[in-house]
């Protein structure tokens, strides 16, 4: 069976394991929302203090009360870790790392580059990779795609790739991450459709 059909079934049945790389003001709400919908979510971050707080069911993001974290942790739907080896079991990897602005209003993409190099080490067949971090046009196809293909896997045959720019309004109690329309752009119609389904 084709990799995209297998993944489509996993997403539709909420059997896809999701990894969210970067648990800041974009990644954490996204991770918790997927966990609340019934997915198993691994939240990955280099910040050991953040991960420790999440393991202790304590939030550090204004939009996410600690009670929501406790609920998904208690149901074994959300696991926070600094151990990126869990990417091996991910069917979907969502990259939500920071892109601070440098001189001349250009984003610093060093965190994206680092995250993608880590993802490439653990990428397996049938995985959908989605970039959420704010960046300039072309990043997905010109930077991420060739790096992921260094794994020996081929895009659209072995893995799928999309860009879905972060859409979050911190502090807005009415429009959280689940109520703001998302824009999705796959490197092909198949990648786009899988991301839309997710």
XYZ file of C-alpha atoms in Angstrom:
198
model
C 0.000 0.000 0.000
C 1.303 3.478 -0.879
C 2.803 5.506 1.977
C 0.290 8.345 1.553
C -2.703 5.991 1.852
C -1.310 4.422 5.031
C -0.675 7.846 6.557
C -4.094 9.126 5.503
C -5.734 6.216 7.386
C -3.620 6.843 10.483
C -4.510 10.558 10.552
C -8.220 9.959 9.901
C -8.350 7.321 12.653
C -6.307 9.462 15.082
C -3.704 6.696 15.155
C -0.882 8.898 13.836
C 1.858 9.647 16.363
C 2.616 13.363 16.279
C 5.876 15.014 17.312
C 5.961 18.772 17.861
C 9.493 20.196 17.812
C 9.634 23.412 19.832
C 7.262 24.005 22.756
C 6.974 27.778 22.777
C 3.901 29.956 22.336
C 3.141 28.243 18.980
C 4.218 24.636 19.573
C 2.743 24.043 23.018
C -0.846 25.104 22.183
C -0.654 23.031 18.986
C 0.673 19.962 20.820
C -1.952 20.190 23.568
C -4.757 20.690 21.022
C -3.758 17.562 19.065
C -3.521 15.582 22.318
C -6.999 16.789 23.340
C -8.329 15.518 19.990
C -7.069 12.019 20.816
C -3.661 11.854 19.157
C -0.514 10.681 20.959
C 1.799 13.703 20.952
C 5.503 13.890 21.792
C 6.508 17.451 22.607
C 10.221 17.984 22.067
C 12.296 20.911 23.244
C 15.967 21.544 24.074
C 14.943 23.578 27.129
C 15.108 21.133 30.059
C 13.323 23.601 32.358
C 10.314 23.796 30.034
C 10.161 20.016 29.748
C 10.425 19.621 33.534
C 7.501 22.009 34.044
C 5.376 20.104 31.533
C 6.194 16.759 33.171
C 5.036 18.345 36.432
C 1.826 19.440 34.631
C 2.701 23.114 34.920
C 2.208 25.569 32.073
C 4.493 28.477 31.231
C 2.305 29.798 28.402
C -0.471 32.268 29.227
C -2.916 30.703 26.735
C -2.590 27.176 28.133
C -3.712 26.689 31.745
C -1.920 24.000 33.750
C -5.226 22.096 34.004
C -5.146 21.413 30.244
C -1.585 20.116 30.466
C -2.513 17.906 33.434
C -5.487 16.472 31.553
C -3.512 15.329 28.493
C -0.538 14.119 30.570
C -2.833 12.108 32.851
C -4.471 10.493 29.795
C -1.004 9.567 28.445
C -1.701 11.624 25.322
C 1.131 14.145 25.771
C 4.746 13.325 26.583
C 7.288 16.149 26.892
C 10.947 15.323 26.400
C 14.388 16.614 25.489
C 15.138 13.225 23.876
C 14.693 13.619 20.129
C 15.011 9.864 19.517
C 11.220 9.690 19.869
C 11.089 11.184 16.354
C 11.746 7.612 15.151
C 8.156 6.654 15.978
C 6.537 9.841 14.633
C 4.130 9.678 11.702
C 3.863 13.477 11.672
C 6.603 15.935 12.674
C 5.641 19.581 13.132
C 8.495 22.080 13.435
C 7.601 25.098 15.592
C 10.989 26.560 16.488
C 11.617 30.299 16.921
C 12.810 32.512 14.066
C 13.872 35.763 15.751
C 14.289 38.790 13.519
C 17.860 39.749 12.604
C 19.136 42.942 11.039
C 17.131 44.279 8.102
C 14.019 42.417 9.279
C 15.123 39.009 8.036
C 14.345 35.914 10.128
C 17.171 33.998 11.793
C 16.568 30.485 10.461
C 19.382 28.815 12.417
C 16.842 27.102 14.718
C 14.999 25.714 11.678
C 18.269 24.423 10.185
C 19.200 22.743 13.479
C 15.733 21.185 13.892
C 15.660 19.870 10.316
C 19.118 18.287 10.700
C 17.837 16.480 13.794
C 14.624 15.401 12.046
C 16.639 14.078 9.084
C 18.561 11.715 11.391
C 15.361 10.020 12.588
C 13.089 10.369 9.525
C 11.306 7.178 8.510
C 9.181 6.185 5.533
C 5.618 7.442 5.540
C 6.238 10.558 7.652
C 4.665 13.965 7.062
C 6.909 16.899 8.015
C 5.221 20.289 8.465
C 7.096 23.542 8.986
C 5.141 26.062 11.072
C 7.941 28.496 11.936
C 7.757 31.932 10.344
C 10.278 32.209 7.534
C 10.820 33.581 4.069
C 9.377 32.073 0.846
C 11.367 29.164 -0.505
C 12.594 27.791 2.828
C 10.597 24.559 2.552
C 11.701 23.587 -0.959
C 15.163 25.150 -1.059
C 16.439 24.357 2.436
C 14.320 21.707 4.161
C 13.604 19.389 1.215
C 17.253 18.784 0.228
C 18.274 18.348 3.871
C 15.572 15.739 4.520
C 16.503 13.872 1.334
C 20.037 13.428 2.736
C 18.390 10.656 4.775
C 18.190 8.627 1.549
C 14.401 8.949 1.501
C 12.659 10.677 -1.396
C 9.966 13.325 -1.022
C 6.483 12.321 -2.208
C 7.531 8.676 -2.377
C 8.909 8.040 1.114
C 7.928 11.185 3.033
C 5.713 14.246 2.629
C 6.473 17.910 3.259
C 4.390 21.038 3.801
C 4.521 24.572 5.122
C 1.692 25.808 7.297
C 2.678 29.169 8.784
C 1.911 29.633 12.451
C -1.454 31.242 13.100
C -1.739 32.196 16.717
C -2.788 35.319 18.591
C -1.252 35.035 22.080
C -3.598 36.115 24.828
C -6.719 36.060 22.648
C -9.241 34.062 24.686
C -11.826 33.845 21.882
C -9.636 32.755 18.970
C -7.200 30.083 20.076
C -5.107 27.858 17.783
C -8.136 25.666 16.946
C -10.336 28.581 15.850
C -7.997 30.497 13.546
C -8.064 29.457 9.863
C -4.853 27.798 8.670
C -3.055 28.165 5.359
C -1.435 24.969 4.047
C 1.046 24.591 1.220
C 2.408 21.174 0.346
C 5.324 20.595 -2.012
C 2.773 18.560 -3.977
C -1.011 18.084 -3.921
C -0.538 14.876 -1.877
C 1.495 16.622 0.845
C -1.021 19.462 0.904
C -3.982 17.087 1.201
C -2.363 15.127 4.050
C -1.647 18.364 5.923
C -5.196 19.621 5.352
C -6.561 16.330 6.705
C -4.342 16.616 9.764
